[in-house]
Amino acid sequence: MYIPSQSPKFEAQPTYRVHVKLITWKWKDFSANAYQLPDGSIAMSYRQMALKVCQNKNAAKEFVLKANLPQIPVRFKNSLSGTLVPLASVADYWKHVDFSNPKTIQAFLGWRAIKEYLAEVEQRPFCPWPNQPFLILKAVYNLNILTDKPLLRVLALAQPDGQREYRIEITSALALIGVPPQWLNKCRSKTRTKLHNQGFTGVQLTQYILESQYPTLISPRESQQLASSNTISLRDCLIIWEYFAERQSSCAIACLKALAAESFEHRIAKVATSREPKKVLQIPNPLRLTYNLENFYQSWQILQLIINHIPQNIFWKDRNSVYLGCNQNFARLAGIETPEQIVGKTDYDLPWRKEEANWFRQCDARIINNNAPEYGIVETQLQADGQRPLVNTTKIPLLDVEGNVTGLVGIY
């Protein structure tokens, strides 16, 4: 699951108008109407940021212009153009209102909520682009670029068409040149703009499935071993190293010199030749149920298509009440665009009220601890469109092949 930076890249391109979506932004007990940008970041119109603290939108606009705060040109669903203000700037305005009018309790609660939210976002990986469908992990190559330095971790991923794609884990790319893993989160917008101008495409949350010991076969049990990593392309890795080499980083310079002598592709091919397993022509145990990888990928797509078109709302979680997936109907009620974006979120990250989230998690714990389904759980749910209907929920524990509870599935 990804949370992007709250400093949208669109500030560097003021003439580019992006499409936005109306949502209810919520942090703990505070909520407000807002817009979500394509990269997932939150922004508000002058009217939204003013009405929430009982002010006039012209006063909000005047404050933003005088303070020279960032603005984002956007295009709404009705094709009309407009301007939004990033969440960090909204916090500055609400803090100003709070100090000038101490009776405005909403201003105090609002800027405090935004500050807490942004502080937590800074600790999460910088992933400004949507998640991709999971791929098949063929191999992991640890490349020794510099002696006595961390190894560079490269993932070899198989595309549905059989082609391979190589992705580098961002933490290993930064660790090799002695840069903290949170550097991309905390660097200035000017730095990000420079990287993008050089062709940097960004960090991507790559979801993949762990392949079995046989290169062309995968068993049903092993097919459940899903994983994810924040990765960058080979070219993006070079762009980051070139950026630090220009700033006289000795490790970055050494890495570029090493790759000038022997490229990424040559190093990967050399390691792959020594590690690539031989093709298995037959299954050692004919009673063992196996699937061809391409057929499994197609079956997964068909299953996801069926789940997305069921009229009910479906979700599933792990033992800690962390979401592992949902269908499209549930994603819409939760205020997210695609089911993939819910992976890794909890009920506190969704539009539900705090007491509702607490109740949902209590029910989850009871079902998981008792290993018993519960039917007809009547509860309220504050949804992304502002409605709060009564829902009748059924929750069933999920079991592994040994009968242990691994999570639960819910439907209403």
XYZ file of N, CA and C in Angstrom, residues 195-289:
285
model
N 15.565 15.995 -10.493
C 15.621 14.569 -10.821
C 14.636 14.222 -11.934
N 13.425 14.755 -11.841
C 12.414 14.486 -12.869
C 12.843 15.048 -14.223
N 13.471 16.217 -14.225
C 13.937 16.804 -15.482
C 15.027 15.959 -16.135
N 15.746 15.203 -15.328
C 16.792 14.322 -15.854
C 16.248 12.960 -16.279
N 14.926 12.755 -16.098
C 14.307 11.512 -16.541
C 13.947 10.548 -15.440
N 14.064 10.972 -14.182
C 13.734 10.115 -13.053
C 12.230 9.839 -13.038
N 11.845 8.561 -13.079
C 10.420 8.211 -13.155
C 9.803 7.939 -11.793
N 10.609 7.862 -10.753
C 10.055 7.741 -9.409
C 10.124 6.352 -8.820
N 9.877 6.295 -7.513
C 9.859 5.032 -6.784
C 8.509 4.362 -6.995
N 8.529 3.074 -7.221
C 7.297 2.321 -7.473
C 7.164 1.195 -6.456
N 5.975 1.072 -5.878
C 5.705 -0.066 -5.008
C 5.454 -1.271 -5.902
N 6.444 -2.137 -6.017
C 6.370 -3.296 -6.900
C 5.843 -4.499 -6.128
N 4.689 -5.001 -6.532
C 4.106 -6.171 -5.896
C 4.424 -7.399 -6.733
N 4.904 -8.439 -6.084
C 5.295 -9.630 -6.821
C 4.942 -10.872 -6.032
N 4.922 -11.981 -6.736
C 4.593 -13.258 -6.126
C 5.854 -14.122 -6.143
N 6.142 -14.800 -5.038
C 7.347 -15.600 -4.924
C 7.180 -16.895 -5.710
N 8.109 -17.153 -6.598
C 8.020 -18.342 -7.441
C 8.491 -19.562 -6.652
N 7.974 -20.727 -7.045
C 8.369 -21.962 -6.390
C 9.767 -22.378 -6.820
N 10.228 -23.520 -6.298
C 11.569 -23.981 -6.629
C 11.698 -24.378 -8.091
N 10.572 -24.604 -8.784
C 10.616 -24.944 -10.197
C 10.397 -23.688 -11.024
N 11.221 -23.432 -12.030
C 11.151 -22.166 -12.760
C 9.873 -21.967 -13.545
N 9.151 -23.037 -13.895
C 7.928 -22.864 -14.693
C 6.684 -23.334 -13.968
N 6.811 -23.725 -12.694
C 5.669 -24.264 -11.977
C 5.494 -23.555 -10.653
N 4.278 -23.496 -10.199
C 4.006 -22.865 -8.909
C 2.876 -23.634 -8.237
N 3.008 -23.920 -6.980
C 1.988 -24.697 -6.282
C 0.950 -23.765 -5.680
N -0.267 -24.262 -5.386
C -1.309 -23.408 -4.822
C -0.878 -22.758 -3.524
N -0.191 -23.491 -2.652
C 0.194 -22.916 -1.373
C 1.240 -21.814 -1.563
N 2.230 -22.076 -2.432
C 3.265 -21.083 -2.658
C 2.727 -19.863 -3.387
N 1.599 -20.041 -4.093
C 1.039 -18.916 -4.825
C 0.477 -17.850 -3.905
N 0.366 -18.155 -2.608
C -0.148 -17.164 -1.673
C 0.961 -16.280 -1.108
N 2.216 -16.565 -1.471
C 3.336 -15.824 -0.912
C 3.548 -14.525 -1.685
N 2.728 -13.522 -1.382
C 2.834 -12.223 -2.030
C 3.785 -11.341 -1.239
N 4.518 -10.515 -1.938
C 5.454 -9.596 -1.289
C 5.501 -8.314 -2.102
N 6.146 -7.301 -1.548
C 6.271 -6.028 -2.256
C 7.543 -5.319 -1.811
N 8.078 -4.495 -2.686
C 9.273 -3.711 -2.398
C 9.160 -2.375 -3.110
N 9.769 -1.344 -2.518
C 9.852 -0.054 -3.180
C 11.084 -0.065 -4.082
N 10.860 0.040 -5.383
C 11.938 -0.153 -6.339
C 12.050 1.006 -7.318
N 13.205 1.052 -7.990
C 13.441 2.014 -9.070
C 14.048 1.248 -10.243
N 14.025 1.853 -11.408
C 14.608 1.214 -12.590
C 16.124 1.354 -12.563
N 16.795 0.615 -13.451
C 18.249 0.725 -13.552
C 18.660 2.149 -13.921
N 17.932 2.751 -14.831
C 18.234 4.119 -15.255
C 18.031 5.115 -14.117
N 16.968 4.941 -13.336
C 16.714 5.841 -12.209
C 17.833 5.753 -11.173
N 18.385 4.555 -10.986
C 19.498 4.391 -10.052
C 20.695 5.214 -10.497
N 20.985 5.181 -11.800
C 22.096 5.972 -12.338
C 21.854 7.468 -12.157
N 20.605 7.899 -12.333
C 20.275 9.326 -12.178
C 20.539 9.781 -10.749
N 20.156 8.966 -9.762
C 20.398 9.323 -8.362
C 21.894 9.377 -8.074
N 22.631 8.385 -8.565
C 24.078 8.372 -8.327
C 24.756 9.559 -9.024
N 24.302 9.905 -10.220
C 24.869 11.064 -10.916
C 24.603 12.352 -10.144
N 23.423 12.447 -9.522
C 23.090 13.632 -8.723
C 24.087 13.809 -7.578
N 24.400 12.716 -6.876
C 25.334 12.816 -5.754
C 26.784 12.919 -6.230
N 27.083 12.362 -7.400
C 28.436 12.501 -7.941
C 28.739 13.965 -8.259
N 27.722 14.695 -8.743
C 27.903 16.124 -9.009
C 28.191 16.904 -7.727
N 27.801 16.328 -6.591
C 28.053 16.968 -5.296
C 29.258 16.339 -4.586
N 30.116 15.758 -5.382
C 31.405 15.236 -4.927
C 31.276 14.100 -3.922
N 30.257 13.262 -4.073
C 30.157 12.063 -3.244
C 31.130 11.021 -3.788
N 32.115 10.650 -2.975
C 33.145 9.726 -3.437
C 32.555 8.355 -3.776
N 31.578 7.885 -2.973
C 30.960 6.580 -3.242
C 30.174 6.605 -4.551
N 29.428 7.690 -4.780
C 28.652 7.795 -6.020
C 29.573 7.840 -7.230
N 30.667 8.574 -7.115
C 31.635 8.651 -8.220
C 32.239 7.276 -8.490
N 32.581 6.564 -7.398
C 33.162 5.225 -7.553
C 32.176 4.258 -8.195
N 30.900 4.371 -7.839
C 29.873 3.497 -8.437
C 29.751 3.744 -9.937
N 29.751 5.006 -10.343
C 29.627 5.333 -11.762
C 30.854 4.854 -12.540
N 32.028 4.967 -11.933
C 33.241 4.474 -12.596
C 33.191 2.951 -12.747
N 32.700 2.265 -11.712
C 32.606 0.807 -11.774
C 31.638 0.370 -12.866
N 30.540 1.093 -13.025
C 29.555 0.737 -14.048
C 30.019 1.124 -15.437
N 30.904 2.113 -15.525
C 31.474 2.459 -16.835
C 32.350 1.320 -17.349
N 32.995 0.598 -16.413
C 33.835 -0.535 -16.799
C 33.015 -1.792 -17.056
N 31.933 -1.959 -16.278
C 31.077 -3.141 -16.429
C 29.644 -2.747 -16.090
N 28.781 -2.744 -17.069
C 27.419 -2.217 -16.922
C 26.546 -3.090 -16.025
N 25.367 -2.530 -15.660
C 24.377 -3.285 -14.899
C 24.037 -4.599 -15.620
N 23.719 -4.465 -16.907
C 23.246 -5.614 -17.673
C 24.294 -6.725 -17.714
N 25.563 -6.342 -17.883
C 26.619 -7.341 -17.956
C 26.804 -8.026 -16.614
N 26.740 -7.256 -15.525
C 26.889 -7.828 -14.176
C 25.736 -8.793 -13.870
N 24.499 -8.382 -14.224
C 23.341 -9.240 -13.968
C 23.450 -10.533 -14.773
N 23.846 -10.406 -16.055
C 23.965 -11.589 -16.908
C 25.019 -12.551 -16.359
N 26.111 -12.001 -15.837
C 27.185 -12.845 -15.308
C 26.730 -13.597 -14.062
N 25.992 -12.898 -13.178
C 25.483 -13.550 -11.967
C 24.391 -14.546 -12.320
N 23.528 -14.191 -13.270
C 22.412 -15.056 -13.646
C 22.903 -16.358 -14.262
N 23.977 -16.296 -15.030
C 24.504 -17.495 -15.682
C 24.943 -18.535 -14.665
N 25.507 -18.058 -13.557
C 25.993 -18.989 -12.541
C 24.896 -19.489 -11.618
N 23.744 -18.784 -11.601
C 22.700 -19.133 -10.645
C 21.445 -19.677 -11.275
N 21.260 -19.474 -12.570
C 19.986 -19.837 -13.214
C 19.735 -21.341 -13.105
N 18.623 -21.778 -12.548
C 18.354 -23.214 -12.415
C 18.055 -23.859 -13.761
N 18.303 -25.151 -13.850
C 17.998 -25.880 -15.067
C 16.491 -26.069 -15.220
N 16.042 -26.183 -16.455
C 14.623 -26.369 -16.735
C 14.158 -27.746 -16.250
N 13.011 -27.771 -15.616
C 12.437 -29.034 -15.149
C 11.408 -29.479 -16.179
N 11.593 -30.665 -16.728
C 10.722 -31.133 -17.801
C 9.516 -31.890 -17.300
N 9.592 -32.419 -16.063
C 8.451 -33.149 -15.537
C 8.347 -32.920 -14.036
N 7.170 -33.169 -13.497
C 6.919 -32.980 -12.079
C 7.360 -34.235 -11.343
N 8.253 -34.089 -10.324
C 8.702 -35.272 -9.620
C 7.562 -36.067 -8.998
N 6.580 -35.376 -8.439
C 5.441 -36.045 -7.818
C 4.202 -35.776 -8.657
N 3.689 -36.748 -9.428
C 2.554 -36.476 -10.310
C 1.279 -36.147 -9.567
N 1.225 -36.436 -8.230
C 0.011 -36.137 -7.468
C -0.013 -34.692 -6.991
N 1.108 -33.996 -7.153
C 1.184 -32.620 -6.671
C 0.519 -31.681 -7.681
N -0.424 -30.898 -7.208
C -1.171 -29.995 -8.083
C -0.326 -28.760 -8.371
